[in-house]
PDB file of C-alpha atoms in Angstrom:
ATOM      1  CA  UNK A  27       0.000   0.000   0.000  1.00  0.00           C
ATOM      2  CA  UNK A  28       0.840   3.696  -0.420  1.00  0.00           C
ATOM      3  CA  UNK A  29       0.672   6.221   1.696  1.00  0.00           C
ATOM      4  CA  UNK A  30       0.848  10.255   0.955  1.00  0.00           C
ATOM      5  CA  UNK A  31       1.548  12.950   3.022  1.00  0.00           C
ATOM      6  CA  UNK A  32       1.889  16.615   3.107  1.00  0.00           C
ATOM      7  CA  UNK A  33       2.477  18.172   6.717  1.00  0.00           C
ATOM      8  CA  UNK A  34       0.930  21.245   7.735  1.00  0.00           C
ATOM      9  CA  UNK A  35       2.320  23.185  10.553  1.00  0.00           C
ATOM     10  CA  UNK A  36      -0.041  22.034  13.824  1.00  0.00           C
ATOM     11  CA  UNK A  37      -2.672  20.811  11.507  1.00  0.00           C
ATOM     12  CA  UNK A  38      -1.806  17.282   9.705  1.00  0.00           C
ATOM     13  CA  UNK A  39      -4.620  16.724   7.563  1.00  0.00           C
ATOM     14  CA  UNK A  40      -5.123  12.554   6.582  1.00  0.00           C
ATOM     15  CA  UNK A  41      -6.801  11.148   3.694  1.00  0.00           C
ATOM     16  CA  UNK A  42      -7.026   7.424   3.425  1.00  0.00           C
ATOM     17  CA  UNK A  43      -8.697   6.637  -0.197  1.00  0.00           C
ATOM     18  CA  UNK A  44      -6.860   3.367  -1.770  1.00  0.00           C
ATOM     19  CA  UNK A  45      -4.688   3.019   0.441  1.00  0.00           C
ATOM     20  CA  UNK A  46      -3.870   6.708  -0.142  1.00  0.00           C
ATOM     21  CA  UNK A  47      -2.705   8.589   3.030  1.00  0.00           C
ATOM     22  CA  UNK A  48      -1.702  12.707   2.522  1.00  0.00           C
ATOM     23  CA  UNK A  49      -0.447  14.942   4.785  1.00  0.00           C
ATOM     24  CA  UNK A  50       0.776  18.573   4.383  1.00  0.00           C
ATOM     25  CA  UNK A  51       3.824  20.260   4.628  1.00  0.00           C
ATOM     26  CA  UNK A  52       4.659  23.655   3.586  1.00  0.00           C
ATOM     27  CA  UNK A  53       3.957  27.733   3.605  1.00  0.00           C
ATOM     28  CA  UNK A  54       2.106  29.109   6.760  1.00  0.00           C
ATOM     29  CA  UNK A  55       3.629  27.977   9.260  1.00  0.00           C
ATOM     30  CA  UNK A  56       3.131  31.082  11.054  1.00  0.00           C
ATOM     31  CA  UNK A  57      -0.645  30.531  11.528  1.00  0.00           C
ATOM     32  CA  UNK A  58       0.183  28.447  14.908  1.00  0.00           C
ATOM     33  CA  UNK A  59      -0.317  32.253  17.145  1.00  0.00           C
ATOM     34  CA  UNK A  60      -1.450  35.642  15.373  1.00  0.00           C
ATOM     35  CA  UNK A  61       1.267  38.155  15.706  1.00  0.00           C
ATOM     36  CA  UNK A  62      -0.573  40.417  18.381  1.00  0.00           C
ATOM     37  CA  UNK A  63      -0.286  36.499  20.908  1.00  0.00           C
ATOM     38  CA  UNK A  64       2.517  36.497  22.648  1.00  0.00           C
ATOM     39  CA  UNK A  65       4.153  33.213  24.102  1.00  0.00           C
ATOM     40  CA  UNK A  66       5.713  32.126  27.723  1.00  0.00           C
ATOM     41  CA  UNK A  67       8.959  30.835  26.768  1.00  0.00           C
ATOM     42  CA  UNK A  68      10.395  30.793  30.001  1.00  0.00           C
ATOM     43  CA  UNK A  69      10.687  27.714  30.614  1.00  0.00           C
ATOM     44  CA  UNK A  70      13.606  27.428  27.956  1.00  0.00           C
ATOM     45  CA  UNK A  71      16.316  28.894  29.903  1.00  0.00           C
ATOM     46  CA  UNK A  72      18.509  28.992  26.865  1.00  0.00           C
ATOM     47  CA  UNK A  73      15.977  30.671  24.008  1.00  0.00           C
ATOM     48  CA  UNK A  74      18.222  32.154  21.155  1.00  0.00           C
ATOM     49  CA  UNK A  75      17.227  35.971  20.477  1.00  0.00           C
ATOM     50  CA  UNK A  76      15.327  35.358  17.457  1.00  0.00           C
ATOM     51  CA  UNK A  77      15.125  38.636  15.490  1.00  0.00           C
ATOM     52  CA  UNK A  78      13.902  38.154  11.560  1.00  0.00           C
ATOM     53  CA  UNK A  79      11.168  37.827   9.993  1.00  0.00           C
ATOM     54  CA  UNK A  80      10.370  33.974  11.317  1.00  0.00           C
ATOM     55  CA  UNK A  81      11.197  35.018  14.421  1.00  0.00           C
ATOM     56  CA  UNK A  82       8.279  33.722  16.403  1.00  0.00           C
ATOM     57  CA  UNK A  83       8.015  30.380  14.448  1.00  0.00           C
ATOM     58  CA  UNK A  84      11.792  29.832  15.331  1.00  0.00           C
ATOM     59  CA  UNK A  85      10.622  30.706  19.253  1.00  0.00           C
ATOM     60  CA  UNK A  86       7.933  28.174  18.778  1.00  0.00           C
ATOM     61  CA  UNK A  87      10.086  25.665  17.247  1.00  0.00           C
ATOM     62  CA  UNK A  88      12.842  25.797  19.512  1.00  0.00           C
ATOM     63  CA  UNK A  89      10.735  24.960  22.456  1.00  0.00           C
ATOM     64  CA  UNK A  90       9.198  22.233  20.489  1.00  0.00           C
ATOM     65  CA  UNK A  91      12.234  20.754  19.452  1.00  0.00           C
ATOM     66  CA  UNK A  92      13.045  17.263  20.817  1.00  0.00           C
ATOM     67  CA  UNK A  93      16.860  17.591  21.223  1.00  0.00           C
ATOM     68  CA  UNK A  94      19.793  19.632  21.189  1.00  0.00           C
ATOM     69  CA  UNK A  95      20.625  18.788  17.700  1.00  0.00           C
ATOM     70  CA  UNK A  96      17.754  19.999  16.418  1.00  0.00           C
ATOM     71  CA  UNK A  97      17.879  23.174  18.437  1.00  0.00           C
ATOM     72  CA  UNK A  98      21.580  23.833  16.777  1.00  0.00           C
ATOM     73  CA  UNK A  99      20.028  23.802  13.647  1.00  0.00           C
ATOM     74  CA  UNK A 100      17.461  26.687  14.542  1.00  0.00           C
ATOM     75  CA  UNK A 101      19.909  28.573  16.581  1.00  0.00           C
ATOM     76  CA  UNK A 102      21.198  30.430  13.914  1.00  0.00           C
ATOM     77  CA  UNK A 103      17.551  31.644  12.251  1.00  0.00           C
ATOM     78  CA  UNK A 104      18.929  29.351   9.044  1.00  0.00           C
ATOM     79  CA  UNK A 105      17.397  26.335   8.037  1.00  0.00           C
ATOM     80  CA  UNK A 106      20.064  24.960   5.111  1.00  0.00           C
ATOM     81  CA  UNK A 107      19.679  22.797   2.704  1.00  0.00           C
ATOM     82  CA  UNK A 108      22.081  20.019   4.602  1.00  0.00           C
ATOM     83  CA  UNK A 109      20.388  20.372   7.751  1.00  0.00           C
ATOM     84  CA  UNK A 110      16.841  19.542   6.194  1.00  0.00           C
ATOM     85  CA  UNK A 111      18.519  16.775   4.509  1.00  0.00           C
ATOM     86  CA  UNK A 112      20.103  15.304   7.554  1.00  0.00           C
ATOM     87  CA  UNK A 113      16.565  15.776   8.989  1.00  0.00           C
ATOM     88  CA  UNK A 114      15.062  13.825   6.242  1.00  0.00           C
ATOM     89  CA  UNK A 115      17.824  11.305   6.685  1.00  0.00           C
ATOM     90  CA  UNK A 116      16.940  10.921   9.879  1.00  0.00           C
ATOM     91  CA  UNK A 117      13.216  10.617   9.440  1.00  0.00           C
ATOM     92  CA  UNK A 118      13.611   8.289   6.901  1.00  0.00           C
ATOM     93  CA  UNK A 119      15.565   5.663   8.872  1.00  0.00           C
ATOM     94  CA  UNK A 120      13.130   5.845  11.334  1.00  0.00           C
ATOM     95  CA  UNK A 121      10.061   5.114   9.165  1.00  0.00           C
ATOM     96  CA  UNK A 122      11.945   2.134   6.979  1.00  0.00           C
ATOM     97  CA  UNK A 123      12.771   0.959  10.977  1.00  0.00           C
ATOM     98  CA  UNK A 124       9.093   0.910  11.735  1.00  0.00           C
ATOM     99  CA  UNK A 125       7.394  -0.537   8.606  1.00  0.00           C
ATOM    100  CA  UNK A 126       6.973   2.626   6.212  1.00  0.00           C
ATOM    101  CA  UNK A 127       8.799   3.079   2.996  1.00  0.00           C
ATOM    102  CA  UNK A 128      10.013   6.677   2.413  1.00  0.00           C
ATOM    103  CA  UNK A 129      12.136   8.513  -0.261  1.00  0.00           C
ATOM    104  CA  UNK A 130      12.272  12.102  -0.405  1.00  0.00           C
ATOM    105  CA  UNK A 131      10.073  14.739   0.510  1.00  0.00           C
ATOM    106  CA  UNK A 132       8.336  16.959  -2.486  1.00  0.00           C
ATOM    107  CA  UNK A 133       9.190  20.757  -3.668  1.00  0.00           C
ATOM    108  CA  UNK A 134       6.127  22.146  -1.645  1.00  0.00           C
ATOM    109  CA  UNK A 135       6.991  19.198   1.655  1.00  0.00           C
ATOM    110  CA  UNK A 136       4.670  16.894   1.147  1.00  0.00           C
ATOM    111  CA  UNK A 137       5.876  13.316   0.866  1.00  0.00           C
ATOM    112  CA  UNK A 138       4.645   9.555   0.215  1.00  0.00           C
ATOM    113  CA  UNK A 139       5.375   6.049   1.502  1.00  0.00           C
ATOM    114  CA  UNK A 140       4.763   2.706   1.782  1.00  0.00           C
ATOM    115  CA  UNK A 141       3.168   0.967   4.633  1.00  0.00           C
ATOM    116  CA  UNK A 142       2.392  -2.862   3.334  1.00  0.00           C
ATOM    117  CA  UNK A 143       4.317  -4.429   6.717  1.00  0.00           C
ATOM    118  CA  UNK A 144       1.767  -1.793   8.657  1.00  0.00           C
ATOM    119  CA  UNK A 145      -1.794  -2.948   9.718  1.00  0.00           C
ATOM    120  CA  UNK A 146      -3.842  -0.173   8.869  1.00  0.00           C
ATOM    121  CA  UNK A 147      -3.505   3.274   7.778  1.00  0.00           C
ATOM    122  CA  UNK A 148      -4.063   4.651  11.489  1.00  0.00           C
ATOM    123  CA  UNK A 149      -1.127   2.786  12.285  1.00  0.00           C
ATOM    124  CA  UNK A 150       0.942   4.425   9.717  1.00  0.00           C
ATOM    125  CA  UNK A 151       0.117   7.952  10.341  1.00  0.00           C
ATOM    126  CA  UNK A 152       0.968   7.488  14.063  1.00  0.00           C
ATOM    127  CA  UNK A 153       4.311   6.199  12.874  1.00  0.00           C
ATOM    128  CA  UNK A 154       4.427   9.090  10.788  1.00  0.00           C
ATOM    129  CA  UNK A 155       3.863  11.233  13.048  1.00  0.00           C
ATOM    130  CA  UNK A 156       5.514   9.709  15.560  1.00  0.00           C
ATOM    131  CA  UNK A 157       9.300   9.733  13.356  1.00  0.00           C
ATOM    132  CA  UNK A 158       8.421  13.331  12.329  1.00  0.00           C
ATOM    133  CA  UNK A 159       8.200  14.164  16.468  1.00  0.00           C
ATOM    134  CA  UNK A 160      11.604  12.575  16.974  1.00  0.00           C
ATOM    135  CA  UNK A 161      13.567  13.525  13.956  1.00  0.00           C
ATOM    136  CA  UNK A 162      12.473  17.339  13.547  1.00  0.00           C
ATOM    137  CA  UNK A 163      10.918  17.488  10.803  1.00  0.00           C
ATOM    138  CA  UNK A 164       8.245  20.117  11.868  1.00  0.00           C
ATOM    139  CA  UNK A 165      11.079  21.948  12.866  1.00  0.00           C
ATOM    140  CA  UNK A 166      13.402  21.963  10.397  1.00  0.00           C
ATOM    141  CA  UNK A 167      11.643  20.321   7.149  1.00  0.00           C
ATOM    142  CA  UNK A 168       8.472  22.400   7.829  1.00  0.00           C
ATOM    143  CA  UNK A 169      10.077  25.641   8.608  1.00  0.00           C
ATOM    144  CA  UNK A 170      12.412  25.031   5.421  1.00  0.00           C
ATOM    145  CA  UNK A 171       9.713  24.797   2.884  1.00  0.00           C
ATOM    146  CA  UNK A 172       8.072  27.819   4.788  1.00  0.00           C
ATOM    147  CA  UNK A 173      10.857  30.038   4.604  1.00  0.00           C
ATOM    148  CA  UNK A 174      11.921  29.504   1.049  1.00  0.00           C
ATOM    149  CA  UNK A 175       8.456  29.775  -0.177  1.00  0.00           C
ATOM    150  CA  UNK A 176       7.892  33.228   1.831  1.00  0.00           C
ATOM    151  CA  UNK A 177      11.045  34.440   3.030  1.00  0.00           C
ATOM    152  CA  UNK A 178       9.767  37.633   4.178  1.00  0.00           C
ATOM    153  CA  UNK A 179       6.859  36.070   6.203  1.00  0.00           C
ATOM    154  CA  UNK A 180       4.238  37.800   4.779  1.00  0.00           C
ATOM    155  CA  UNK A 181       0.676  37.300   5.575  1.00  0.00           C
ATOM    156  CA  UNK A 182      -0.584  36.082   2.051  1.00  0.00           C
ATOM    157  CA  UNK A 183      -4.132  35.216   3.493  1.00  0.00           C
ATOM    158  CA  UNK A 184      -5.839  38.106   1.101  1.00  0.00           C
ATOM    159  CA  UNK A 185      -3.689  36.255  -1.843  1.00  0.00           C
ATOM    160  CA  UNK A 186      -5.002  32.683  -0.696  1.00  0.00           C
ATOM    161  CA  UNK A 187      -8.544  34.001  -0.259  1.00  0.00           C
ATOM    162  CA  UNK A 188      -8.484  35.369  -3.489  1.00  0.00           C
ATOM    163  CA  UNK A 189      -7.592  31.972  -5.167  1.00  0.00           C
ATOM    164  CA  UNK A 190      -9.603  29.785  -3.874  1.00  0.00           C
ATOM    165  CA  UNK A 191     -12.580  31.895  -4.575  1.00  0.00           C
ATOM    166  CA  UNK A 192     -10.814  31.262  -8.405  1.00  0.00           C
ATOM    167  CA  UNK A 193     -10.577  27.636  -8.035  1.00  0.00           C
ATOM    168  CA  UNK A 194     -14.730  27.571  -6.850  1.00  0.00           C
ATOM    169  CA  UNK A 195     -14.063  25.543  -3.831  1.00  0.00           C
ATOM    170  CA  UNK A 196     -15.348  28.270  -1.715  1.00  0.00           C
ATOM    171  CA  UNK A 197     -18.073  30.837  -1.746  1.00  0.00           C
ATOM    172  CA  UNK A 198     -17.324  34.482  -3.570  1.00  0.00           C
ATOM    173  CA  UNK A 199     -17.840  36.263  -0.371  1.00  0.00           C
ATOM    174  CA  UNK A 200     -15.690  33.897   1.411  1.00  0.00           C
ATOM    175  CA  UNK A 201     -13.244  36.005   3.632  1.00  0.00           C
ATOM    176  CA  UNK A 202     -10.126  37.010   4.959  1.00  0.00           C
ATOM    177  CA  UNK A 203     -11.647  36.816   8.568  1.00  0.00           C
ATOM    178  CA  UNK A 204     -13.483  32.751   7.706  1.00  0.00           C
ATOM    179  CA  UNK A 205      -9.831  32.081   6.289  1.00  0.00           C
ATOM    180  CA  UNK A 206      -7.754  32.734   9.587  1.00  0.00           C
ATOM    181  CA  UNK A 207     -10.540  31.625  12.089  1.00  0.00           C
ATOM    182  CA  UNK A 208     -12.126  28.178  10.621  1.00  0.00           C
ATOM    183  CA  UNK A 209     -10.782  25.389   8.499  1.00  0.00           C
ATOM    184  CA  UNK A 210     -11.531  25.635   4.945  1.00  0.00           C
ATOM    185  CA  UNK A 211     -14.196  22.669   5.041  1.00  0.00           C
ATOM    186  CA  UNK A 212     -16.149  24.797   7.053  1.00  0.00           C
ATOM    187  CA  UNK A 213     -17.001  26.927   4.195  1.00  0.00           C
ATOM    188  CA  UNK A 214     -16.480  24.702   1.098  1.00  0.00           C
ATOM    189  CA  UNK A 215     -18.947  24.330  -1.407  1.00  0.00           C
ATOM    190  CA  UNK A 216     -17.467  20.960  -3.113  1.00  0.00           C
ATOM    191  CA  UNK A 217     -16.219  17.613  -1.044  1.00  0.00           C
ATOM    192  CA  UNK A 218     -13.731  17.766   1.614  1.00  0.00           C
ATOM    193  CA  UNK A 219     -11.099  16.129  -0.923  1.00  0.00           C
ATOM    194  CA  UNK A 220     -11.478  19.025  -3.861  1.00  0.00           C
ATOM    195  CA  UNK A 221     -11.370  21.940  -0.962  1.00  0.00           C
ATOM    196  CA  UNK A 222      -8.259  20.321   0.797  1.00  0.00           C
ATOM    197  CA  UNK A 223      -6.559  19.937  -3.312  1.00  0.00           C
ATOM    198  CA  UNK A 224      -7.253  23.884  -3.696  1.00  0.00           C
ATOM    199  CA  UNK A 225      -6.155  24.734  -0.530  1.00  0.00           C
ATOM    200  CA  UNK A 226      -2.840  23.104  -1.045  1.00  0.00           C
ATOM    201  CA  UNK A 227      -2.736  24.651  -4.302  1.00  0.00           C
ATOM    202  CA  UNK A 228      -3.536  28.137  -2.971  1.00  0.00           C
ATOM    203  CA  UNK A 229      -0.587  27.498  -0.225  1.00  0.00           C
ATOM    204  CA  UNK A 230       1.709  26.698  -2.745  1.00  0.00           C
ATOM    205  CA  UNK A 231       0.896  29.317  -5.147  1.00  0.00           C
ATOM    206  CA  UNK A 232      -1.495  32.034  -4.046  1.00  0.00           C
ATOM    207  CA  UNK A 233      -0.567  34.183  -7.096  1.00  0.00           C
ATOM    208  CA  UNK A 234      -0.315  31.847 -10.171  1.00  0.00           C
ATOM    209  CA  UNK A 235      -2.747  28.852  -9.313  1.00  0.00           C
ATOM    210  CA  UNK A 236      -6.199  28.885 -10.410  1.00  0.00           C
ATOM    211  CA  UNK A 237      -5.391  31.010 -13.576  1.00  0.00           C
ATOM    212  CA  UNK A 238      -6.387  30.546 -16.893  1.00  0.00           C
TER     213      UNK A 238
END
């Protein structure tokens, strides 16, 4: 069987259809707190001073992360392209370990594998998710394909409402305000499986996608 995945920041959205799992990975990160939220990071004595534009998400991150290693990699406000792939590495190993058969993850993060030694596909997204808690990949992978598809951070909500009103997933008076507060099936005029293809779309490519 195979398995697809594509993991959003906080949200991991599953679809099992033919032995089809997905999962997102990719741009918006930064919708975990609203910029006016701030955080209690107290507890993490030795919190780099974060200054750029990720700042926050590297705050958020760093607390999160699992180990030291994956803290050095964040320390620095860099995510490189040899530290993701050590990351992906690392998750790899772990899911061939446990049953799942991985390659490589996607241009916009998402990724597929295998899970035919795996009972179900519950089991294999709580492997998945599992190896992606212990290797970083939130963390690193995650932030990665977030930076380098906005480096600047900026909000592109407007950009993403505006497309998926193109694609006809959603309403025309769907807003900026429905956008940030509920999850896109909440407000979808097609099935779940369309919305959630636009919506990736619209993450990947607010400005191009959806054009004729």
């Amino acid at each position: 069987m195979t398995s697809r995945f594509n993991i959003a920041p906080f949200l991991v959205a599953l679809i099992a259809a033919a032995g089809l799992l997905t999962a997102c990975s990719g741009p918006g990160i930064d919708q975990t707190q609203s910029s006016s939220e701030e955080t209690d990071y107290s507890h993490v004595p030795d919190m780099p001073d974060f200054k750029g534009p990720w700042a926050e998400d590297f705050r958020y991150a760093y607390a999160r992360a699992a180990n030291e290693k994956i803290r050095d990699y964040l320390r620095d406000e860099v995510i490189t392209e040899a530290e993701k792939q050590e990351v992906t590495e690392a998750f790899r190993n772990c899911m061939v370990s446990r049953g799942l058969t991985f390659d490589d993850f996607d241009d916009d993060g998402s990724y597929s594998f295998e899970f035919a030694a795996v009972n179900n596909p519950d089991e294999a997204n709580e492997i998945a998710n599992n190896c992606e808690n212990e290797t970083g990949v939130f963390e690193v992978v995650s932030m990665y394909f977030s930076i380098r598809a906005n480096p600047e951070n900026k909000d592109q909500t407007p950009e993403i409402v505006a497309c998926l009103i193109r694609s006809g997933v959603v309403p025309r008076d769907y807003t900026v305000e429905q956008r940030k507060q509920r999850l896109i099936d909440d407000y979808a005029i097609v099935d779940e499986f369309e919305a959630w293809e636009a919506d990736q779309a619209c993450e990947k490519d607010p400005e191009g996608a959806f054009r004729d």
